Coordinates of C-alpha atoms in Angstrom, one line a residue:
M212 CA 8.2 -10.3 24.4
R213 CA 7.0 -13.1 22.2
A214 CA 5.0 -11.7 19.3
I215 CA 2.6 -14.3 18.0
P216 CA 0.8 -13.5 14.8
D217 CA -2.4 -11.8 16.1
F218 CA -0.8 -9.3 18.6
R219 CA -3.8 -9.5 20.9
S220 CA -2.2 -8.1 24.1
S221 CA 0.3 -5.6 25.4
R222 CA 1.1 -2.2 24.1
W223 CA 2.3 -3.8 20.9
A224 CA -1.3 -4.4 20.0
A225 CA -1.6 -0.6 19.9
L226 CA 1.7 -0.2 18.1
T227 CA 0.6 -2.6 15.4
A228 CA -2.6 -0.7 15.1
L229 CA -0.6 2.3 14.1
A230 CA -0.2 0.7 10.8
T231 CA -4.0 0.7 10.2
T232 CA -5.1 2.1 6.9
G233 CA -8.7 2.9 6.2
V234 CA -10.4 1.5 3.2
L235 CA -12.4 3.3 0.6
L236 CA -13.4 0.6 -1.9
T237 CA -16.3 1.0 -4.3
A238 CA -17.4 -1.4 -6.9
C239 CA -19.5 0.0 -9.7
G240 CA -21.8 -2.7 -10.9
S241 CA -22.7 -5.9 -9.3
S242 CA -19.7 -7.7 -7.8
S243 CA -19.5 -10.6 -5.4
D244 CA -15.8 -10.6 -4.7
G245 CA -14.5 -7.1 -5.4
S246 CA -13.4 -7.5 -9.0
G247 CA -15.6 -9.9 -10.8
A248 CA -19.2 -11.0 -10.9
G249 CA -21.1 -14.3 -11.0
S250 CA -20.7 -17.5 -9.2
G251 CA -18.7 -20.7 -9.6
A252 CA -15.6 -22.2 -8.1
P253 CA -12.2 -20.5 -8.7
K254 CA -10.2 -22.2 -11.5
S255 CA -6.6 -22.3 -12.5
G256 CA -5.1 -21.3 -15.7
G257 CA -5.3 -18.4 -18.2
T258 CA -3.5 -15.1 -18.9
L259 CA -4.4 -11.8 -17.3
T260 CA -3.5 -8.8 -19.5
F261 CA -3.3 -5.6 -17.6
A262 CA -2.7 -2.2 -19.3
V263 CA -0.8 0.4 -17.3
G264 CA 0.0 4.0 -18.2
S265 CA 3.7 4.1 -17.7
D266 CA 6.9 2.2 -17.0
S267 CA 9.5 3.5 -14.5
G268 CA 12.4 1.8 -16.2
C269 CA 13.2 -0.5 -13.3
V270 CA 12.0 -4.0 -12.3
D271 CA 13.7 -4.3 -8.9
P272 CA 11.0 -4.1 -6.2
Q273 CA 13.5 -2.6 -3.7
Q274 CA 14.1 0.3 -6.1
V275 CA 10.7 0.9 -7.8
G276 CA 8.7 3.8 -6.6
S277 CA 6.0 4.3 -9.3
N278 CA 2.7 2.6 -8.6
E279 CA 2.2 1.3 -12.1
S280 CA 5.5 -0.6 -12.0
I281 CA 4.9 -1.8 -8.4
Y282 CA 1.8 -3.6 -9.6
S283 CA 3.9 -6.1 -11.6
V284 CA 7.2 -6.4 -9.7
R285 CA 5.4 -6.8 -6.3
Q286 CA 4.2 -10.3 -7.5
T287 CA 7.8 -11.6 -7.8
V288 CA 8.9 -11.1 -4.1
D289 CA 7.5 -12.1 -0.8
S290 CA 8.0 -10.0 2.4
L291 CA 8.8 -11.0 6.0
T292 CA 5.3 -9.8 7.0
D293 CA 2.0 -8.7 5.4
Q294 CA -0.4 -5.9 6.5
D295 CA -4.2 -6.5 6.5
P296 CA -5.7 -3.6 4.4
G297 CA -8.8 -3.6 6.4
T298 CA -7.4 -3.6 9.9
G299 CA -3.8 -2.6 9.5
K300 CA -2.7 -5.7 11.6
I301 CA 0.7 -7.1 10.7
V302 CA 0.5 -10.8 10.0
P303 CA 2.8 -13.6 9.0
W304 CA 4.3 -14.2 5.5
L305 CA 7.9 -15.4 5.2
A306 CA 8.2 -14.9 8.9
K307 CA 5.9 -17.3 10.9
S308 CA 6.4 -15.2 14.0
W309 CA 8.6 -12.5 15.6
D310 CA 9.8 -11.1 18.9
V311 CA 10.1 -7.4 19.6
N312 CA 11.8 -6.1 22.7
S313 CA 10.1 -3.6 25.0
D314 CA 11.7 -0.5 23.5
A315 CA 11.4 -1.6 19.9
T316 CA 15.2 -1.7 19.3
T317 CA 15.4 -5.4 18.5
F318 CA 13.3 -7.4 16.0
T319 CA 13.8 -11.1 15.8
F320 CA 12.1 -12.9 12.9
H321 CA 11.5 -16.7 12.9
L322 CA 11.4 -17.8 9.2
R323 CA 9.3 -20.4 7.6
S324 CA 11.2 -23.5 6.5
G325 CA 11.1 -24.9 3.0
V326 CA 10.9 -21.6 1.2
T327 CA 12.9 -21.3 -2.0
F328 CA 13.7 -18.7 -4.6
S329 CA 12.9 -19.3 -8.2
D330 CA 16.6 -20.2 -8.8
G331 CA 16.3 -23.1 -6.3
S332 CA 18.2 -21.5 -3.5
E333 CA 16.8 -21.6 0.0
L334 CA 15.5 -18.7 2.2
T335 CA 17.7 -18.5 5.3
A336 CA 18.5 -15.9 7.9
Q337 CA 21.7 -15.2 6.0
V338 CA 19.7 -14.3 2.9
V339 CA 17.7 -11.8 4.9
K340 CA 20.9 -10.3 6.4
D341 CA 22.4 -10.1 2.9
N342 CA 19.3 -8.1 1.7
F343 CA 19.2 -5.7 4.6
D344 CA 23.0 -5.2 4.6
A345 CA 22.9 -4.3 0.8
V346 CA 20.2 -1.6 1.1
P347 CA 22.6 1.3 1.8
K348 CA 24.3 0.5 -1.5
L349 CA 21.1 0.8 -3.6
G350 CA 21.9 4.4 -4.4
A351 CA 19.5 7.0 -5.8
L352 CA 16.6 4.6 -6.3
G353 CA 16.8 3.1 -2.8
T354 CA 15.7 6.0 -0.8
L355 CA 12.6 4.4 0.7
A356 CA 14.4 1.2 1.7
Q357 CA 17.2 3.2 3.2
G358 CA 14.8 5.2 5.2
Y359 CA 13.1 2.1 6.6
L360 CA 16.5 0.7 7.7
S361 CA 18.1 3.9 8.8
G362 CA 19.6 3.6 12.3
V363 CA 20.3 -0.1 12.0
K364 CA 23.1 -1.2 14.3
S365 CA 23.4 -4.7 13.0
T366 CA 21.6 -7.6 11.4
N367 CA 22.6 -11.0 12.9
V368 CA 22.0 -14.6 12.0
V369 CA 20.9 -16.3 15.2
D370 CA 20.4 -19.7 13.5
P371 CA 19.6 -20.7 9.9
L372 CA 16.0 -19.7 10.3
T373 CA 16.2 -16.8 12.8
V374 CA 17.5 -13.4 12.1
K375 CA 17.8 -10.4 14.5
V376 CA 17.7 -6.8 13.4
T377 CA 19.0 -4.3 16.0
F378 CA 18.6 -0.5 15.8
K379 CA 20.7 2.1 17.6
Q380 CA 17.4 3.6 19.0
P381 CA 13.7 2.6 19.2
N382 CA 12.2 2.2 15.7
A383 CA 8.4 1.9 15.9
Q384 CA 7.9 1.9 12.2
F385 CA 10.1 -1.1 11.3
L386 CA 7.6 -3.9 11.7
Q387 CA 5.2 -2.3 9.2
A388 CA 8.2 -1.6 6.8
T389 CA 8.9 -5.4 6.6
S390 CA 5.5 -5.8 5.0
T391 CA 6.3 -3.5 2.1
H392 CA 7.5 -4.4 -1.4
T393 CA 10.5 -2.2 -0.8
L394 CA 11.9 -4.6 1.7
G395 CA 10.8 -7.7 -0.3
I396 CA 13.3 -10.4 0.0
E397 CA 15.5 -11.3 -3.0
S398 CA 17.9 -14.2 -3.5
S399 CA 21.5 -13.7 -2.4
A400 CA 22.6 -13.9 -6.1
S401 CA 20.3 -11.0 -6.9
V402 CA 21.6 -9.0 -3.9
K403 CA 25.1 -9.2 -5.3
K404 CA 24.2 -7.5 -8.6
T405 CA 24.7 -3.8 -9.0
P406 CA 21.5 -1.7 -8.5
Q407 CA 21.5 -0.9 -12.3
Q408 CA 21.7 -4.7 -13.2
K409 CA 18.8 -5.4 -10.8
C410 CA 16.8 -2.6 -12.5
T411 CA 17.3 -3.7 -16.0
E412 CA 17.6 -7.5 -15.6
G413 CA 15.2 -8.0 -12.7
V414 CA 15.7 -10.1 -9.6
V415 CA 15.2 -13.6 -8.3
G416 CA 12.5 -13.7 -5.7
S417 CA 10.4 -16.3 -3.9
G418 CA 7.1 -14.8 -4.9
P419 CA 4.1 -16.5 -6.7
F420 CA 5.2 -15.2 -10.1
V421 CA 8.6 -14.9 -11.8
L422 CA 9.7 -12.3 -14.3
K423 CA 9.9 -13.9 -17.8
Q424 CA 10.5 -10.8 -19.9
Y425 CA 10.9 -7.1 -19.6
V426 CA 10.8 -4.8 -22.6
Q427 CA 11.2 -1.2 -21.3
N428 CA 8.3 1.1 -22.0
Q429 CA 6.4 -1.7 -23.7
S430 CA 5.7 -4.7 -21.4
I431 CA 6.5 -6.9 -18.4
T432 CA 5.6 -10.5 -18.5
L433 CA 5.2 -12.8 -15.5
A434 CA 4.8 -16.5 -15.2
K435 CA 3.3 -18.6 -12.4
R436 CA 5.9 -20.0 -10.0
T437 CA 5.6 -23.8 -10.0
G438 CA 5.6 -25.3 -6.5
Y439 CA 4.9 -22.0 -4.7
D440 CA 3.6 -22.9 -1.2
W441 CA 4.4 -20.1 1.3
G442 CA 2.0 -17.3 0.6
S443 CA 0.8 -14.5 3.0
S444 CA -1.6 -15.6 5.8
L445 CA -4.1 -13.1 4.3
W446 CA -4.4 -15.0 1.0
S447 CA -7.4 -17.3 0.6
K448 CA -5.7 -19.8 -1.7
K449 CA -2.9 -22.0 -0.5
G450 CA -0.1 -23.1 -2.8
E451 CA 0.4 -21.8 -6.3
A452 CA -1.4 -18.9 -7.9
Y453 CA -4.4 -19.5 -10.2
L454 CA -3.1 -17.6 -13.2
D455 CA -0.5 -19.1 -15.6
K456 CA 0.7 -15.8 -16.9
V457 CA 0.3 -12.0 -16.4
V458 CA 1.2 -9.5 -19.0
F459 CA 1.5 -5.8 -18.1
K460 CA 1.3 -3.7 -21.3
V461 CA 2.4 0.0 -21.2
V462 CA -0.4 2.1 -22.9
P463 CA 0.1 5.8 -22.0
E464 CA -3.2 7.1 -23.4
A465 CA -6.1 6.7 -20.9
G466 CA -8.7 6.6 -23.7
V467 CA -6.9 3.8 -25.5
R468 CA -6.6 1.8 -22.3
A469 CA -10.3 2.2 -21.7
G470 CA -11.1 1.2 -25.3
S471 CA -8.9 -1.8 -25.1
L472 CA -10.7 -3.0 -22.0
Q473 CA -14.1 -2.5 -23.5
S474 CA -13.2 -4.4 -26.7
G475 CA -11.7 -7.3 -24.6
Q476 CA -8.1 -6.8 -25.8
V477 CA -7.1 -6.4 -22.1
D478 CA -8.6 -7.6 -18.8
A479 CA -7.8 -4.7 -16.5
I480 CA -6.5 -1.2 -16.7
S481 CA -4.9 1.3 -14.3
S482 CA -5.3 5.0 -13.8
V483 CA -9.0 5.3 -14.8
G484 CA -9.7 9.0 -15.2
R485 CA -13.0 10.9 -14.7
A486 CA -13.4 11.3 -18.5
N487 CA -13.6 7.5 -19.0
E488 CA -15.7 6.6 -16.0
A489 CA -19.2 7.0 -17.7
A490 CA -18.1 4.8 -20.6
L491 CA -16.8 2.1 -18.4
K492 CA -19.7 2.0 -15.9
G493 CA -22.3 -0.8 -16.4
G494 CA -21.6 -3.4 -19.0
Q495 CA -19.0 -6.0 -18.3
V496 CA -16.6 -3.8 -16.3
T497 CA -16.1 -3.2 -12.6
L498 CA -14.5 0.0 -11.2
L499 CA -12.4 -0.5 -8.1
R500 CA -11.3 2.4 -6.0
R501 CA -9.1 2.8 -2.9
A502 CA -7.6 5.9 -1.3
N503 CA -3.9 5.6 -0.9
P504 CA -2.3 6.2 2.5
G505 CA 0.8 8.3 2.9
V506 CA 1.9 11.7 1.6
V507 CA -0.7 13.2 -0.7
F508 CA -0.3 14.5 -4.2
G509 CA 1.1 18.0 -3.9
L510 CA 3.9 20.5 -4.8
G511 CA 7.2 19.4 -3.3
L512 CA 9.1 22.7 -2.7
N513 CA 12.8 22.9 -2.9
N514 CA 13.1 25.2 0.2
S515 CA 16.7 26.2 -0.6
R516 CA 15.8 27.9 -3.9
P517 CA 15.8 31.8 -3.7
L518 CA 12.1 32.3 -4.2
L519 CA 11.1 29.5 -1.9
K520 CA 13.3 30.4 1.1
D521 CA 10.7 33.1 1.8
T522 CA 8.0 31.6 4.1
K523 CA 5.4 34.1 2.9
V524 CA 5.9 33.1 -0.7
R525 CA 5.4 29.4 0.2
Q526 CA 2.4 30.3 2.3
A527 CA 0.9 32.3 -0.6
I528 CA 1.2 29.3 -2.9
L529 CA -0.5 27.2 -0.2
A530 CA -3.4 29.6 0.0
A531 CA -3.8 30.2 -3.8
I532 CA -4.6 26.5 -4.5
D533 CA -8.3 25.6 -4.9
R534 CA -8.0 22.0 -4.0
K535 CA -11.7 21.1 -4.4
Q536 CA -11.8 22.5 -7.9
I537 CA -8.8 20.3 -8.9
A538 CA -10.2 17.2 -7.2
D539 CA -13.7 17.6 -8.7
T540 CA -12.5 18.6 -12.2
V541 CA -9.6 16.3 -12.9
F542 CA -9.5 13.3 -10.6
P543 CA -11.8 10.2 -10.4
T544 CA -15.1 10.4 -8.6
G545 CA -14.6 10.2 -4.9
T546 CA -11.2 11.9 -4.8
Q547 CA -10.8 14.1 -1.8
P548 CA -9.0 17.4 -1.6
A549 CA -6.0 17.3 0.7
T550 CA -6.7 18.2 4.3
S551 CA -3.2 17.5 5.5
V552 CA 0.2 16.4 4.1
L553 CA -1.0 12.9 5.0
A554 CA -4.0 11.3 3.4
H555 CA -7.0 10.7 5.7
T556 CA -6.4 6.9 5.5
T557 CA -3.0 7.2 7.1
P558 CA -2.6 6.3 10.8
D559 CA -2.5 9.4 13.0
Y560 CA -3.7 11.7 10.3
T561 CA -4.7 15.1 11.5
D562 CA -7.4 17.3 9.9
L563 CA -5.7 20.6 8.9
S564 CA -8.3 21.7 6.4
T565 CA -8.6 25.1 8.0
D566 CA -4.9 25.7 7.2
L567 CA -5.4 24.4 3.7
S568 CA -8.5 26.5 2.7
F569 CA -8.5 28.3 -0.6
D570 CA -8.0 32.1 0.0
S571 CA -6.7 34.1 -3.0
A572 CA -7.1 37.4 -1.0
K573 CA -4.7 36.0 1.6
A574 CA -2.3 34.8 -1.0
K575 CA -2.2 38.2 -2.6
S576 CA -1.7 39.9 0.8
L577 CA 1.2 37.5 1.6
L578 CA 2.9 38.3 -1.7
D579 CA 2.4 42.0 -1.1
E580 CA 4.1 41.7 2.3
A581 CA 6.9 39.8 0.7
G582 CA 7.5 42.7 -1.6
W583 CA 6.1 41.2 -4.8
K584 CA 4.1 43.8 -6.6
E585 CA 1.7 43.2 -9.5
G586 CA 3.1 44.1 -12.9
S587 CA 1.3 45.3 -16.0
D588 CA 0.6 41.8 -17.2
G589 CA -0.6 40.6 -13.8
I590 CA 2.5 38.8 -12.9
R591 CA 4.3 40.0 -9.8
V592 CA 7.7 41.7 -9.9
K593 CA 10.4 42.4 -7.3
D594 CA 13.8 44.0 -8.0
G595 CA 13.1 43.8 -11.7
K596 CA 12.5 40.1 -11.7
K597 CA 9.2 38.3 -12.3
L598 CA 7.7 35.8 -9.8
R599 CA 8.2 32.7 -11.9
L600 CA 8.3 29.1 -10.7
T601 CA 9.1 25.9 -12.6
I602 CA 7.1 22.8 -11.7
T603 CA 8.7 19.5 -12.7
W604 CA 6.3 16.7 -13.4
F605 CA 6.3 13.1 -14.8
P606 CA 3.7 11.4 -17.0
N607 CA 3.1 8.4 -14.6
A608 CA -0.6 9.3 -14.2
A609 CA -3.0 10.8 -16.7
T610 CA -4.2 13.3 -14.1
N611 CA -0.8 14.9 -13.6
Q612 CA -0.9 17.3 -16.6
P613 CA -4.5 18.6 -16.3
A614 CA -4.1 19.0 -12.5
L615 CA -1.0 21.1 -13.0
E616 CA -2.6 23.2 -15.7
L617 CA -5.3 24.1 -13.1
V618 CA -2.6 24.8 -10.5
Q619 CA -0.9 27.0 -13.2
Q620 CA -4.1 29.0 -13.7
Q621 CA -4.8 29.3 -10.0
L622 CA -1.3 30.6 -9.2
K623 CA -1.4 33.0 -12.2
A624 CA -4.6 34.5 -10.7
V625 CA -2.6 35.7 -7.7
G626 CA 0.4 36.9 -9.8
I627 CA 2.7 33.8 -9.9
D628 CA 3.9 32.7 -13.4
V629 CA 4.3 28.9 -13.6
V630 CA 6.3 27.0 -16.2
L631 CA 5.5 23.3 -16.4
Q632 CA 8.5 21.1 -17.1
Q633 CA 7.9 17.4 -18.1
R634 CA 10.6 14.7 -17.6
Q635 CA 10.6 11.0 -18.2
V636 CA 9.1 8.7 -15.5
S637 CA 12.4 6.9 -15.3
E638 CA 14.0 10.1 -14.0
F639 CA 11.6 10.6 -11.1
A640 CA 13.6 9.1 -8.3
T641 CA 16.9 10.6 -9.3
T642 CA 15.3 14.0 -9.8
V643 CA 13.8 14.1 -6.3
Q644 CA 16.8 12.5 -4.5
S645 CA 19.2 15.0 -6.1
S646 CA 16.9 17.9 -5.5
D647 CA 17.2 18.8 -9.2
F648 CA 13.9 20.8 -9.2
E649 CA 12.4 24.0 -8.0
V650 CA 8.9 22.5 -7.4
V651 CA 8.1 18.9 -8.1
W652 CA 4.7 17.2 -8.4
G653 CA 4.3 13.8 -6.7
N654 CA 3.1 11.7 -3.8
T655 CA 4.5 8.8 -1.7
T656 CA 2.3 5.9 -0.6
R657 CA 2.9 4.1 2.7
A658 CA 0.4 2.9 5.4
D659 CA 2.5 4.3 8.3
P660 CA 3.0 8.0 9.3
D661 CA 6.8 7.5 9.4
I662 CA 6.6 8.3 5.7
L663 CA 6.9 11.9 6.9
R664 CA 10.3 11.2 8.3
T665 CA 11.4 9.4 5.2
S666 CA 10.2 12.4 3.1
F667 CA 11.0 15.5 5.2
S668 CA 13.7 14.7 7.8
T669 CA 16.9 16.7 7.2
Q670 CA 18.8 13.8 8.9
L671 CA 18.0 11.6 5.9
N672 CA 18.2 12.6 2.2
N673 CA 16.4 15.9 2.7
S674 CA 15.3 16.1 -1.0
Y675 CA 13.3 19.2 -0.3
K676 CA 16.1 21.0 1.4
L677 CA 14.2 21.9 4.6
P678 CA 16.1 23.8 7.3
A679 CA 17.0 21.8 10.4
G680 CA 14.7 22.5 13.3
S681 CA 11.8 21.4 15.5
L682 CA 10.4 19.3 12.7
D683 CA 13.4 17.0 12.8
T684 CA 12.8 16.5 16.5
A685 CA 9.1 15.6 16.1
L686 CA 9.9 13.1 13.2
S687 CA 12.8 11.4 15.1
E688 CA 10.8 11.1 18.3
Q689 CA 7.7 9.6 16.6
A690 CA 9.9 7.0 15.1
A691 CA 11.4 6.2 18.5
T692 CA 8.4 6.0 20.8
T693 CA 6.3 2.9 21.4
E694 CA 3.7 4.8 23.3
T695 CA 0.7 5.1 21.0
A696 CA -0.7 8.4 22.4
K697 CA 2.7 10.1 22.3
R698 CA 3.4 8.9 18.8
K699 CA 0.1 10.3 17.6
Q700 CA 0.9 13.7 19.3
L701 CA 4.3 13.9 17.6
V702 CA 2.9 12.9 14.2
E703 CA 0.2 15.6 14.6
E704 CA 2.9 18.2 15.5
A705 CA 4.9 17.2 12.4
Q706 CA 1.9 17.6 10.1
K707 CA 1.2 21.1 11.5
L708 CA 4.9 22.2 11.1
I709 CA 4.9 21.0 7.5
V710 CA 1.6 22.6 6.6
Q711 CA 1.8 25.8 8.6
N712 CA 5.4 26.6 7.3
A713 CA 4.3 25.5 3.8
Y714 CA 7.4 23.3 3.5
N715 CA 5.2 21.3 1.1
V716 CA 1.9 22.2 -0.6
P717 CA -0.7 19.4 -0.3
V718 CA -3.2 19.4 -3.1
V719 CA -5.3 16.1 -3.4
E720 CA -5.4 12.6 -2.0
L721 CA -4.3 10.0 -4.5
Q722 CA -7.2 7.5 -5.1
T723 CA -6.3 4.5 -7.0
Q724 CA -8.9 3.6 -9.5
L725 CA -8.8 0.5 -11.7
A726 CA -11.2 -1.0 -14.2
V727 CA -11.5 -4.7 -14.4
S728 CA -13.4 -7.1 -16.7
K729 CA -16.1 -8.9 -14.8
K730 CA -14.6 -12.2 -15.9
V731 CA -11.7 -11.4 -13.6
H732 CA -12.2 -12.4 -9.9
S733 CA -10.4 -11.5 -6.7
L734 CA -8.1 -8.8 -8.0
D735 CA -7.5 -7.2 -4.6
F736 CA -5.9 -4.2 -3.2
D737 CA -3.1 -4.5 -0.6
S738 CA -2.6 -2.1 2.3
G739 CA -0.8 0.4 0.1
S740 CA -3.5 0.4 -2.5
R741 CA -1.4 -1.7 -4.9
I742 CA -2.6 -5.1 -6.1
Q743 CA -1.9 -8.7 -5.2
L744 CA -2.6 -11.3 -7.9
H745 CA -2.0 -14.7 -6.2
D746 CA -5.8 -15.1 -5.5
T747 CA -6.8 -13.7 -8.9
W748 CA -8.6 -16.0 -11.4
I749 CA -10.3 -15.7 -14.7
G750 CA -13.6 -17.4 -15.4

């Protein structure tokens, strides 16, 4: 079946709609274009300085998982397709069109001609094949990319500008996966580097900006790509980007970031917390908010650890969390408590709020049934051992520590002692993939429900050490079906199994909140609530 860009007919219209992500976008203060005020024609030139809270220690888009690093490295690579953040429709980018067979096992992409990487090499079908063939070799930081391409039978060059990807079984999620930064296309020279070299040195992409300098934990500097002329069909400007340069400065303290924006030292900041909202509202600053699709912020449980093998203990943790209190106390205005393991903006989300209601009496009863009795200090004891859990967390968002301090208080109220263990942001991916945790705090953004399979299937990395069972069946079958109603039913079943068995403890939906100077225009969110800067200008 020929897939022309708009997907207006056939069941593939419905399949493409599965990638739909709802938008929650609020601009505080007057704004005509989402991130700036006033009138006038866009103009080229200038430097945008953007303060972020952390650095993941890697500048390879295929390996980066932290939002604040994705903001910068996303600008250096293009993808085969793009996804409209308003409708979820998959649209052309490096691929001008594509064919998908009836059972979604074969995807054939027809590439644009004339695309070059910043080292002068050309985009060809062979380059795409080189990229996809190298993904299994990415190692610990390549989990997402490996999940997107799991089950690939072959990637074949049909002709210089046509590449065919064939899967062993139907793979409904793959088209949306080609729109992500994780499958952004890099030059063949970059693909040949080791994963560590790509992380520390960066890669050569075909994107609208090139990496000029990376100083770990300090800054990432991008420069406009001269001659760029193959942007996403969603972008309003054709050709090169407006901005000459973009500098991402790492400023861990939220208050310092806010002060730097107010004083004009920077033009935009990430991770705006509730405590800084009032000071930033009004004046010459716009607040931009968008709910992230995908797996919500929560407690990832290592189900193989002795305490967490017990379903009742896991369910007690689930019931002991007061999600509304955490959302309202710690997170930016508008943040919603989790009502499923998926955010409400994710396709095929199911409302499981009844299963996630706060009930401390139920939590205590479950712990009683599991044999954990309250000790003299209020902490429960069994066989002479205290009920103590260690939650590992990473300082890649200002809300992480205060949120977990509330979790710590709430679990202590039902007799669970919690130790908070902080690790470096650069250790996040390896910590999760190696299952080197008892409980880990985090989320995963993706505008497709297959993120559940990537995160929880025992047939993939199985970071959370779930037992094999009916959840695997639901996750595998939803990835294989091209029937919209059936996929929705299977995704619903998977959400219920995860929540009702408390394999994971959802807490709050991640809401990205940025603050941007009103002199900055068209700084826009993409479908994953990250940013694209090609259309951004200063004036």
